[in-house]
Coordinates of C-alpha atoms in Angstrom, one line a residue:
Chain O
M1 CA 0.0 0.0 0.0
G2 CA 1.1 3.5 -0.6
S3 CA 2.5 2.6 -3.9
E4 CA -0.5 1.8 -5.9
I5 CA -1.9 3.2 -9.1
W6 CA -5.7 3.0 -9.0
V7 CA -8.3 2.6 -11.7
V8 CA -11.9 3.6 -11.1
A9 CA -14.0 0.9 -12.7
E10 CA -17.0 2.4 -14.4
H11 CA -20.0 0.1 -14.8
R12 CA -23.6 0.2 -15.9
G13 CA -26.1 -2.6 -15.5
G14 CA -23.6 -4.8 -13.9
Q15 CA -21.2 -4.6 -16.8
L16 CA -17.8 -3.1 -16.9
R17 CA -17.7 -0.2 -19.5
R18 CA -15.1 -0.9 -22.1
P19 CA -13.1 2.3 -21.7
T20 CA -12.3 1.2 -18.2
L21 CA -10.1 -1.6 -19.7
E22 CA -8.3 1.1 -21.6
A23 CA -7.8 3.1 -18.4
L24 CA -6.6 -0.1 -16.8
G25 CA -4.1 -0.5 -19.7
A26 CA -2.8 3.0 -19.1
A27 CA -2.6 2.4 -15.3
R28 CA -0.5 -0.8 -15.9
Q29 CA 1.9 1.2 -18.1
L30 CA 2.2 3.9 -15.4
A31 CA 2.5 1.3 -12.6
G32 CA 5.3 -0.3 -14.6
A33 CA 7.2 2.9 -14.8
A34 CA 6.6 3.8 -11.2
G35 CA 7.3 0.4 -9.8
A36 CA 3.8 0.3 -8.3
A37 CA 1.0 -2.2 -8.2
V38 CA -2.4 -1.7 -9.9
A39 CA -5.6 -1.7 -7.9
A40 CA -9.1 -1.2 -9.2
V41 CA -11.8 0.7 -7.3
V42 CA -15.4 -0.6 -7.6
L43 CA -18.1 1.7 -6.2
G44 CA -21.6 0.4 -6.1
K45 CA -23.9 -2.2 -4.6
N46 CA -23.4 -5.8 -5.7
A47 CA -20.7 -4.7 -8.1
G48 CA -18.1 -7.1 -6.6
G49 CA -18.7 -9.5 -9.6
L50 CA -16.6 -7.1 -11.7
A51 CA -13.6 -8.0 -9.6
A52 CA -12.9 -11.2 -11.6
E53 CA -12.8 -9.3 -14.9
L54 CA -10.6 -6.6 -13.4
G55 CA -8.2 -9.2 -12.0
K56 CA -8.1 -11.0 -15.3
H57 CA -6.9 -7.7 -16.9
G58 CA -4.2 -7.1 -14.5
A59 CA -5.5 -5.5 -11.3
A60 CA -3.7 -7.0 -8.3
R61 CA -6.3 -5.8 -5.8
V62 CA -9.9 -4.7 -6.1
L63 CA -11.1 -2.2 -3.5
W64 CA -14.8 -2.6 -3.3
V65 CA -17.2 -0.3 -1.5
D66 CA -20.4 -2.2 -1.3
E67 CA -22.9 0.4 -0.2
E68 CA -26.7 0.6 -0.7
N69 CA -26.5 4.4 -1.4
L70 CA -24.0 3.8 -4.2
D71 CA -26.4 1.6 -6.1
V72 CA -27.2 4.5 -8.4
Y73 CA -24.5 6.9 -9.5
S74 CA -24.4 10.3 -7.8
S75 CA -21.5 12.8 -8.0
G76 CA -21.8 13.4 -4.2
G77 CA -21.8 9.7 -3.3
Y78 CA -19.0 8.7 -5.6
T79 CA -16.8 11.7 -4.6
H80 CA -17.3 10.9 -1.0
A81 CA -16.5 7.2 -1.3
L82 CA -13.5 7.7 -3.6
T83 CA -11.9 10.5 -1.6
E84 CA -12.4 8.6 1.7
L85 CA -10.6 5.6 0.2
A86 CA -7.8 7.7 -1.2
R87 CA -7.3 9.4 2.1
A88 CA -7.0 6.0 3.8
H89 CA -4.8 4.2 1.3
K90 CA -2.9 7.1 -0.3
P91 CA -2.5 5.9 -3.9
L92 CA 0.1 7.5 -6.2
A93 CA -2.4 8.2 -8.9
I94 CA -6.1 7.6 -9.8
V95 CA -6.9 6.8 -13.4
F96 CA -10.4 7.2 -14.9
A97 CA -11.6 6.6 -18.4
A98 CA -12.7 10.0 -19.7
S99 CA -16.4 9.6 -19.7
S100 CA -19.4 11.8 -18.8
Q101 CA -19.3 10.2 -15.3
A102 CA -15.6 10.9 -14.8
R103 CA -16.1 14.5 -16.0
D104 CA -18.9 14.8 -13.5
F105 CA -17.1 13.6 -10.3
A106 CA -13.3 13.6 -10.9
P107 CA -13.1 17.4 -10.6
R108 CA -15.0 17.3 -7.3
A109 CA -12.7 14.6 -6.0
A110 CA -9.6 16.5 -7.1
A111 CA -10.9 19.7 -5.4
R112 CA -11.7 17.8 -2.2
L113 CA -8.3 16.1 -2.1
G114 CA -6.6 19.4 -3.1
T115 CA -4.8 17.7 -5.9
G116 CA -4.4 18.1 -9.6
L117 CA -6.5 16.6 -12.4
L118 CA -5.4 16.0 -16.0
P119 CA -8.4 15.1 -18.1
D120 CA -8.5 13.4 -21.5
C121 CA -4.9 12.3 -21.7
I122 CA -3.4 10.5 -24.6
E123 CA -0.1 9.5 -23.0
L124 CA 1.0 9.2 -19.3
G125 CA 4.5 9.5 -17.9
W126 CA 6.2 9.0 -14.6
D127 CA 9.2 11.1 -13.4
T128 CA 11.2 8.9 -11.2
G129 CA 13.2 11.8 -9.7
S130 CA 10.2 13.8 -8.5
G131 CA 7.8 11.0 -8.3
R132 CA 5.3 13.0 -10.3
V133 CA 2.8 12.0 -13.0
S134 CA 2.9 13.8 -16.3
A135 CA 0.7 13.5 -19.3
K136 CA 0.2 14.6 -22.9
R137 CA -3.2 16.1 -23.8
F138 CA -4.5 18.1 -26.7
I139 CA -5.5 21.7 -26.1
N140 CA -7.4 24.3 -28.2
S141 CA -9.4 21.5 -29.9
G142 CA -6.3 19.6 -31.0
K143 CA -4.5 22.7 -32.4
A144 CA -1.7 22.2 -29.9
L145 CA -0.4 19.4 -27.7
A146 CA 0.5 20.1 -24.1
T147 CA 2.7 18.2 -21.7
V148 CA 1.3 18.7 -18.2
Q149 CA 2.3 17.5 -14.7
V150 CA 0.6 17.1 -11.4
K151 CA 2.7 18.4 -8.5
T152 CA 0.6 16.8 -5.8
S153 CA -0.4 13.3 -4.9
P154 CA -2.5 11.4 -5.8
A155 CA -2.5 12.6 -9.4
L156 CA -5.9 12.3 -11.0
V157 CA -5.9 11.6 -14.7
T158 CA -8.6 10.5 -17.2
T159 CA -7.7 8.7 -20.4
R160 CA -9.2 9.7 -23.8
P161 CA -11.2 6.9 -25.4
K162 CA -9.1 4.8 -27.8
A163 CA -5.8 6.5 -26.9
F164 CA -4.7 3.5 -24.9
A165 CA -4.8 -0.2 -25.8
P166 CA -7.2 -2.1 -23.5
A167 CA -5.3 -4.0 -20.7
A168 CA -4.4 -7.5 -21.8
A169 CA -6.3 -10.4 -20.3
D170 CA -3.1 -11.9 -18.8
G171 CA -3.6 -11.1 -15.1
A172 CA -3.4 -13.6 -12.3
G173 CA -6.6 -12.5 -10.6
A174 CA -7.2 -9.9 -8.0
E175 CA -7.5 -10.0 -4.2
T176 CA -10.9 -8.4 -3.4
V177 CA -10.8 -6.1 -0.4
K178 CA -14.1 -5.0 0.9
C179 CA -13.8 -1.4 2.1
D180 CA -16.0 0.0 4.7
V181 CA -17.0 3.5 3.7
K182 CA -20.2 4.9 5.1
V183 CA -22.3 6.8 2.5
D184 CA -25.3 8.7 3.8
A185 CA -28.2 9.4 1.4
A186 CA -27.7 13.1 2.1
Q187 CA -24.2 12.9 0.7
C188 CA -25.6 11.5 -2.6
Y189 CA -26.5 14.8 -4.3
G190 CA -26.4 14.9 -8.0
K191 CA -28.0 11.5 -8.2
V192 CA -29.1 10.2 -11.5
K193 CA -32.9 9.8 -11.4
E194 CA -33.1 7.9 -14.6
Y195 CA -31.3 7.2 -17.8
E196 CA -33.3 7.9 -20.9
Q197 CA -31.9 5.5 -23.4
P198 CA -32.6 5.9 -27.1
A199 CA -34.9 3.3 -28.6
A200 CA -32.2 1.5 -30.6
T201 CA -29.0 0.4 -28.9
K202 CA -26.6 2.9 -30.3
V203 CA -22.9 2.5 -30.6
E204 CA -21.2 5.3 -28.6
L205 CA -19.6 7.7 -30.9
T206 CA -16.3 8.3 -29.0
E207 CA -15.9 4.5 -28.4
A208 CA -16.8 3.2 -31.8
D209 CA -14.2 1.4 -34.1
V210 CA -15.9 2.7 -37.2
V211 CA -17.7 6.1 -37.6
V212 CA -19.8 7.0 -40.5
S213 CA -20.4 10.8 -40.7
G214 CA -22.6 13.0 -42.8
G215 CA -22.4 16.7 -43.6
R216 CA -24.1 19.4 -45.6
G217 CA -23.9 17.1 -48.7
M218 CA -26.5 14.9 -47.0
K219 CA -29.1 17.5 -48.1
G220 CA -31.6 16.7 -45.3
P221 CA -32.5 14.6 -42.2
A222 CA -34.3 11.8 -44.0
E223 CA -31.3 11.2 -46.3
F224 CA -29.2 10.0 -43.3
A225 CA -31.0 6.7 -43.8
V226 CA -28.4 5.7 -46.3
L227 CA -25.7 6.2 -43.6
E228 CA -27.8 4.3 -41.1
E229 CA -27.8 1.3 -43.4
L230 CA -24.0 1.4 -43.9
A231 CA -23.5 1.9 -40.2
Q232 CA -25.7 -1.1 -39.4
V233 CA -23.5 -3.3 -41.6
L234 CA -20.3 -2.1 -40.1
G235 CA -21.5 -1.8 -36.5
A236 CA -20.6 1.8 -36.7
A237 CA -21.7 4.9 -34.9
I238 CA -23.1 7.8 -36.8
G239 CA -21.5 11.2 -36.7
A240 CA -22.4 14.6 -38.2
S241 CA -20.7 17.8 -39.1
R242 CA -21.7 21.1 -37.4
A243 CA -23.5 22.1 -40.6
A244 CA -25.7 19.1 -40.4
V245 CA -26.4 19.6 -36.6
D246 CA -27.0 23.3 -36.9
A247 CA -29.4 22.6 -39.8
G248 CA -31.4 20.5 -37.3
W249 CA -30.8 17.3 -39.3
R250 CA -29.0 15.4 -36.5
E251 CA -28.9 15.9 -32.7
H252 CA -25.9 17.6 -31.1
A253 CA -24.8 14.3 -29.5
S254 CA -23.6 13.2 -32.9
Q255 CA -21.6 16.3 -33.7
V256 CA -17.9 15.6 -34.5
G257 CA -15.5 18.5 -34.1
Q258 CA -15.1 21.7 -32.1
T259 CA -18.1 22.2 -29.8
G260 CA -18.8 18.5 -30.5
K261 CA -16.9 15.3 -29.9
V262 CA -13.4 14.1 -30.7
V263 CA -13.3 10.7 -32.3
T264 CA -10.4 8.5 -33.1
P265 CA -11.9 5.3 -34.7
K266 CA -10.0 2.8 -36.8
L267 CA -12.0 3.9 -39.8
Y268 CA -13.8 7.3 -40.3
I269 CA -16.0 7.5 -43.4
A270 CA -17.0 11.2 -44.1
C271 CA -19.9 11.6 -46.5
G272 CA -20.6 15.0 -48.0
I273 CA -18.4 16.8 -45.5
S274 CA -16.1 19.4 -47.0
G275 CA -13.9 19.5 -44.0
A276 CA -13.9 22.9 -42.2
I277 CA -11.1 23.2 -39.6
Q278 CA -13.8 22.9 -36.9
H279 CA -14.7 19.4 -38.2
L280 CA -11.1 18.3 -38.9
V281 CA -10.0 18.9 -35.3
G282 CA -12.6 16.3 -34.2
M283 CA -11.5 13.4 -36.5
T284 CA -8.1 14.0 -37.8
N285 CA -6.5 11.4 -35.5
S286 CA -8.7 8.6 -36.9
K287 CA -6.5 5.7 -38.1
I288 CA -7.9 5.6 -41.7
I289 CA -10.0 8.3 -43.2
V290 CA -12.3 7.9 -46.2
A291 CA -13.9 10.9 -47.7
I292 CA -16.8 10.6 -50.2
N293 CA -17.6 13.9 -52.0
K294 CA -18.6 15.3 -55.4
D295 CA -15.9 17.9 -55.0
A296 CA -12.4 16.5 -55.4
D297 CA -11.0 19.7 -54.1
A298 CA -12.7 19.7 -50.7
P299 CA -10.2 20.0 -47.9
L300 CA -11.2 16.7 -46.4
M301 CA -10.6 14.9 -49.7
K302 CA -6.9 16.0 -49.4
L303 CA -6.6 14.9 -45.8
A304 CA -8.2 11.5 -46.4
D305 CA -6.4 8.2 -47.0
Y306 CA -9.0 7.3 -49.5
A307 CA -10.9 10.0 -51.4
V308 CA -13.8 8.8 -53.5
V309 CA -15.1 11.3 -56.0
G310 CA -18.8 10.9 -56.8
D311 CA -22.4 11.1 -55.7
L312 CA -22.7 9.8 -52.2
F313 CA -26.3 8.8 -52.7
Q314 CA -25.1 6.3 -55.3
L315 CA -21.7 5.4 -53.7
V316 CA -22.9 4.8 -50.1
P317 CA -25.6 2.2 -51.0
A318 CA -23.1 0.5 -53.3
L319 CA -20.6 0.5 -50.4
T320 CA -23.2 -1.0 -48.1
Q321 CA -23.9 -3.8 -50.6
E322 CA -20.3 -4.5 -51.1
F323 CA -19.5 -4.6 -47.3
K324 CA -22.5 -6.9 -46.8
R325 CA -21.2 -9.2 -49.5
V326 CA -17.7 -9.5 -48.2
L327 CA -18.5 -9.5 -44.5
E328 CA -21.1 -12.2 -44.7
K329 CA -18.8 -14.5 -46.5
Chain H
M1 CA -33.3 34.6 -8.1
K2 CA -29.6 35.6 -8.2
I3 CA -27.7 33.8 -10.9
A4 CA -24.0 34.0 -11.5
V5 CA -22.4 33.0 -14.8
C6 CA -18.7 32.1 -14.9
I7 CA -17.2 32.9 -18.3
K8 CA -13.8 32.5 -19.8
Q9 CA -12.2 34.5 -22.6
V10 CA -10.6 32.2 -25.2
P11 CA -9.0 32.6 -28.6
D12 CA -11.6 32.7 -31.4
T13 CA -12.4 29.1 -32.1
S14 CA -12.1 29.5 -35.8
A15 CA -8.6 31.0 -35.7
A16 CA -5.5 29.1 -36.6
L17 CA -3.0 28.9 -33.7
K18 CA 0.7 29.1 -33.5
V19 CA 2.7 27.7 -30.7
K20 CA 5.5 29.9 -29.1
P21 CA 8.9 28.7 -30.3
D22 CA 10.1 28.2 -26.7
G23 CA 7.2 25.8 -26.1
S24 CA 5.8 27.8 -23.2
G25 CA 2.3 28.1 -24.7
V26 CA 0.1 29.2 -27.5
D27 CA 1.1 32.5 -29.2
T28 CA -1.8 34.8 -28.4
E29 CA -0.2 37.8 -30.3
G30 CA -2.8 39.2 -32.7
L31 CA -5.5 36.7 -31.8
E32 CA -9.1 37.7 -31.5
F33 CA -10.7 36.7 -28.2
V34 CA -14.3 35.6 -27.6
I35 CA -16.4 34.3 -24.7
S36 CA -16.0 30.5 -24.7
P37 CA -19.0 29.2 -26.6
Y38 CA -20.3 26.9 -23.8
D39 CA -20.2 29.8 -21.4
E40 CA -22.5 31.7 -23.7
Y41 CA -25.1 28.9 -23.5
G42 CA -24.9 29.3 -19.7
L43 CA -25.3 33.0 -19.9
E44 CA -28.3 32.8 -22.3
E45 CA -30.0 30.3 -20.0
A46 CA -29.5 32.6 -17.0
L47 CA -30.9 35.6 -18.9
R48 CA -33.9 33.5 -20.0
T49 CA -34.6 32.4 -16.4
K50 CA -34.5 36.0 -15.2
E51 CA -36.8 37.1 -18.0
K52 CA -39.2 34.3 -17.3
L53 CA -39.3 35.0 -13.6
A54 CA -39.4 38.8 -14.3
T55 CA -37.2 39.3 -11.3
G56 CA -33.6 38.7 -10.2
E57 CA -30.1 39.4 -11.2
V58 CA -27.5 37.9 -13.5
V59 CA -23.8 38.5 -12.7
V60 CA -21.0 37.5 -15.1
V61 CA -17.7 36.5 -13.4
A62 CA -14.4 36.0 -15.1
L63 CA -10.7 35.5 -14.1
G64 CA -7.9 36.6 -16.3
P65 CA -5.8 39.5 -17.5
E66 CA -7.0 43.0 -18.5
R67 CA -8.3 42.0 -21.9
V68 CA -10.9 39.8 -20.2
A69 CA -12.9 43.0 -19.3
K70 CA -14.0 43.0 -22.9
A71 CA -15.6 39.6 -22.5
L72 CA -17.3 40.8 -19.4
R73 CA -18.6 43.9 -21.2
S74 CA -19.9 41.5 -24.0
G75 CA -21.8 39.6 -21.3
L76 CA -23.2 42.8 -19.9
A77 CA -24.2 43.8 -23.4
M78 CA -26.1 40.5 -23.8
G79 CA -28.1 41.5 -20.7
A80 CA -26.2 40.6 -17.5
D81 CA -26.7 43.2 -14.7
R82 CA -23.2 43.5 -13.4
A83 CA -19.7 42.0 -13.8
V84 CA -17.0 40.7 -11.5
H85 CA -13.4 40.6 -12.8
L86 CA -10.7 38.6 -10.9
A87 CA -7.8 40.6 -12.3
D88 CA -4.4 40.6 -10.7
A89 CA -1.0 39.4 -11.8
A90 CA -1.1 37.0 -8.9
F91 CA -3.9 35.0 -10.6
D92 CA -1.6 34.4 -13.7
G93 CA -0.9 30.7 -14.2
S94 CA -3.8 29.4 -12.2
D95 CA -4.8 25.9 -13.3
A96 CA -8.4 24.6 -13.2
I97 CA -8.3 23.9 -9.5
A98 CA -6.8 27.2 -8.5
T99 CA -9.3 29.0 -10.8
A100 CA -12.2 27.2 -9.3
R101 CA -11.0 28.1 -5.8
A102 CA -10.7 31.8 -6.7
L103 CA -14.1 31.8 -8.5
A104 CA -15.7 30.2 -5.4
A105 CA -14.3 33.0 -3.2
A106 CA -15.5 35.6 -5.6
L107 CA -19.0 34.1 -5.8
K108 CA -19.2 34.2 -2.0
K109 CA -18.2 37.8 -1.9
A110 CA -20.5 38.9 -4.8
G111 CA -23.3 36.6 -3.8
P112 CA -24.8 34.6 -2.4
F113 CA -26.2 33.1 -5.6
D114 CA -29.1 30.7 -6.0
L115 CA -27.7 29.3 -9.2
V116 CA -24.4 29.3 -11.0
W117 CA -23.8 28.5 -14.6
A118 CA -20.5 27.7 -16.3
G119 CA -19.6 26.2 -19.6
K120 CA -19.0 22.4 -19.6
E121 CA -15.5 23.2 -20.7
A122 CA -13.5 26.0 -22.1
T123 CA -12.5 25.6 -25.8
D124 CA -8.9 26.6 -25.1
D125 CA -7.6 24.2 -22.4
G126 CA -10.6 21.8 -22.6
M127 CA -10.2 20.9 -18.9
S128 CA -13.9 20.4 -18.2
T129 CA -13.0 20.8 -14.5
V130 CA -13.8 24.2 -13.2
G131 CA -17.6 23.9 -13.0
A132 CA -17.7 20.8 -10.8
A133 CA -14.6 21.8 -8.8
L134 CA -16.3 25.2 -8.2
A135 CA -19.3 23.5 -6.8
E136 CA -17.1 21.5 -4.5
F137 CA -15.3 24.6 -3.2
L138 CA -18.7 26.2 -2.6
G139 CA -20.0 23.1 -0.9
I140 CA -23.1 22.8 -3.1
P141 CA -24.3 20.2 -5.7
H142 CA -23.8 20.4 -9.4
A143 CA -25.0 18.9 -12.7
S144 CA -22.7 18.5 -15.7
E145 CA -23.1 19.0 -19.4
V146 CA -26.7 20.1 -19.2
K147 CA -28.6 20.3 -22.4
K148 CA -32.0 21.1 -20.8
A149 CA -32.9 22.5 -17.4
E150 CA -36.2 23.0 -15.6
L151 CA -36.7 25.0 -12.4
S152 CA -39.2 23.5 -10.0
A153 CA -42.3 25.5 -9.3
D154 CA -41.2 26.4 -5.8
K155 CA -37.7 27.4 -7.2
T156 CA -35.9 25.2 -4.7
S157 CA -34.5 22.6 -7.1
I158 CA -33.7 22.2 -10.8
T159 CA -34.0 19.1 -13.0
C160 CA -31.3 18.7 -15.6
W161 CA -31.0 16.5 -18.7
S162 CA -27.4 15.6 -19.5
E163 CA -25.9 13.8 -22.4
V164 CA -24.1 10.6 -21.3
E165 CA -22.7 7.8 -23.4
G166 CA -25.5 6.2 -25.3
G167 CA -28.3 8.3 -23.9
T168 CA -29.5 11.0 -21.5
A169 CA -29.2 11.1 -17.7
V170 CA -31.8 13.0 -15.7
V171 CA -30.5 14.6 -12.5
E172 CA -32.4 16.8 -10.0
V173 CA -30.3 19.0 -7.7
K174 CA -31.3 21.3 -4.9
L175 CA -30.5 24.9 -5.1
P176 CA -28.1 26.6 -4.7
A177 CA -26.2 24.6 -7.4
V178 CA -23.7 24.8 -10.2
L179 CA -24.7 23.7 -13.7
T180 CA -22.4 23.3 -16.6
A181 CA -23.8 24.1 -20.0
Q182 CA -23.7 21.8 -23.1
K183 CA -24.4 22.8 -26.7
G184 CA -28.1 22.3 -27.5
L185 CA -29.3 24.1 -24.3
N186 CA -30.3 27.2 -26.3
E187 CA -29.3 29.6 -29.1
P188 CA -27.5 32.5 -27.5
R189 CA -28.7 36.0 -28.5
Y190 CA -26.6 38.7 -30.0
A191 CA -26.1 41.9 -28.1
S192 CA -28.4 44.7 -29.3
L193 CA -27.0 48.1 -30.0
K194 CA -28.9 49.3 -26.9
G195 CA -27.4 46.5 -24.9
I196 CA -23.9 47.5 -26.0
M197 CA -24.6 51.2 -25.0
M198 CA -26.1 50.2 -21.6
A199 CA -23.2 47.8 -20.9
K200 CA -20.8 50.7 -20.7
K201 CA -22.6 52.1 -17.7
K202 CA -23.0 48.8 -15.8
E203 CA -20.9 48.0 -12.7
L204 CA -17.7 46.0 -13.3
A205 CA -16.0 45.2 -10.0
V206 CA -12.4 44.2 -9.9
Y207 CA -11.2 41.7 -7.2
T208 CA -7.6 40.9 -6.2
P209 CA -6.7 37.8 -4.2
A210 CA -6.5 40.1 -1.0
D211 CA -10.1 41.2 -1.7
L212 CA -11.1 37.6 -1.6
G213 CA -9.1 36.7 1.5
L214 CA -6.8 34.5 -0.6
T215 CA -3.1 34.3 0.1
A216 CA -0.4 34.2 -2.6
E217 CA 0.0 30.5 -2.0
Q218 CA -3.6 29.8 -2.9
V219 CA -3.6 31.5 -6.3
G220 CA -1.6 31.5 -9.6
K221 CA 1.1 29.0 -10.2
S222 CA 1.9 28.4 -6.5
G223 CA -1.8 27.7 -5.8
S224 CA -2.1 25.2 -8.7
P225 CA -1.6 21.5 -8.2
S226 CA -0.8 21.1 -11.9
E227 CA 1.4 22.9 -14.3
V228 CA 2.1 23.0 -18.0
L229 CA 5.6 21.9 -18.9
K230 CA 5.5 22.3 -22.6
V231 CA 3.2 23.2 -25.5
E232 CA 4.0 22.0 -29.0
P233 CA 2.3 21.8 -32.4
P234 CA 0.2 18.6 -32.8
P235 CA 1.8 15.7 -34.6
K236 CA 1.2 16.0 -38.3
K237 CA -0.4 13.0 -40.0
Q238 CA 1.4 12.1 -43.2
T239 CA -1.2 11.1 -45.8
N240 CA -0.8 9.9 -49.3
T241 CA -4.3 10.3 -50.5
K242 CA -5.4 7.6 -52.9
L243 CA -8.0 9.1 -55.2
I244 CA -10.8 6.9 -56.5
K245 CA -12.6 8.6 -59.4
D246 CA -14.1 8.1 -62.8
L247 CA -15.5 4.7 -61.8
E248 CA -19.1 3.5 -61.7
P249 CA -20.5 3.5 -58.1
D250 CA -20.4 -0.3 -57.9
A251 CA -16.8 -0.5 -59.2
A252 CA -15.7 2.4 -56.9
A253 CA -17.3 0.7 -53.9
K254 CA -15.6 -2.6 -54.7
E255 CA -12.2 -0.9 -55.1
L256 CA -12.6 1.0 -51.8
V257 CA -13.7 -2.1 -49.8
R258 CA -10.7 -4.0 -51.3
L259 CA -8.3 -1.3 -50.3
L260 CA -9.7 -1.0 -46.8
R261 CA -9.4 -4.8 -46.3
E262 CA -6.2 -5.6 -48.1
E263 CA -4.1 -2.4 -47.8
A264 CA -5.4 -0.5 -44.8
K265 CA -6.5 -3.7 -43.0
V266 CA -9.2 -1.9 -41.0
I267 CA -12.2 -4.1 -41.9

């Protein structure tokens, strides 16, 4: 104890959320550099079942707070439980996957512990001399890259989705430690009353391996149906440019770029998006970029790995058919 | 109802940026500055609440150098009643936690407030930290990334709809509370000519750390638990664009899928 790197396990419906495994991968790297052990923190009633999966992916210990009042997420309850644990066990660093939940309570935890928080990191480092955690993160919507350091302990960091490889399943299993932290109902402010899920199970944009995006060239909301069909075949999430969102064709949750989301999928297929700077900053770090556009001179056609010149309303359905053919074989 | 709105002045989001050659930060020379877009959604929501209730006060609060007064005047021109500027060289270099601590002290002095809005993040450093940390320093609840908010009839609580992965979370918080604004909340208004004229006459108070009872160790670089070591241009992606053109749709699709499978190996 005292030389652990912690990972906060995020779970919903009894399932570990996939970005947690990426955070665990990042924590294992950091622990390797710091000569520390990795422990996972599980907050929530009956969530102890996650311990096996966390152990399999390299956590040596799982600190579990099994508390009725943590059954449903609340910023107050989670902040209280995590900071009490941190005060008692003094980890070197606490790693979260950058998610809406982490953005909600990690800042509170940092403020309460009087320590620094580095959100949305793409690389973590350990300075042996000072014993400090450093990180690289994009600023100004990706127009610059900053190296930042936490001067205090524990350092709180969140990992950008897809920036770190998920932890390998080569762990020896974890020792589960039940931690006694009392959480009163009154401490659970900011409690989620309910989750309104969309009718269809959507692939989360920032976590998707493939993103199919549409822009002004889509011409209208109904026309996104051709992208939906392609996305269905590829198991992809649907994105949109600001032009398409501001026109009211797609909801803001699907906006890629500045004032929207940053995505780094393996494959990004941009349909009818010219590629304004404000869009590019949201997708430029995708592994492979495909652009489909009538205009061969559009900025995105020059940035793409594969630029297809033509009418998207003919090309996209043809692409859907071809993917169907080869993937079903 | 007294509502505070924390705003940050940031480089115009459409501007190209240069990094200083010594790696100490972004070169702000000659840049246009604006109110961070997410803060504008918070301000618009505050103004609408005041208009709906036909009573109350909206106060814009910002931390930063002298140029930030312009952002506060823009907030006043949109309709805020008064402004508070945390302006002192001692504040320079404050990270998100130190900023939240100073803002909390300023809100206590200029308040108390029933409701505090902030943007869900600033478009320059993208820390998405100040709002929730501010709530912690004030000892009040918060709700994050709010895209819709409804005040209860008795005005003692507010229900917030927030975007979360794969859906929407509904959170009800008791007032006073801090809410952070997400895009989609509203469409911010433009300042009218009359608003711009009136803004010149509205109160703009300037606070130093001493005014807020903060010591030199609690603000600026020394009050910040994190620090920026280096800022560099983003890594440039080298691309050799392969152009697929002058093919029938079916042939183009076939060729693209072949390349994605055999060359790029992503499918």
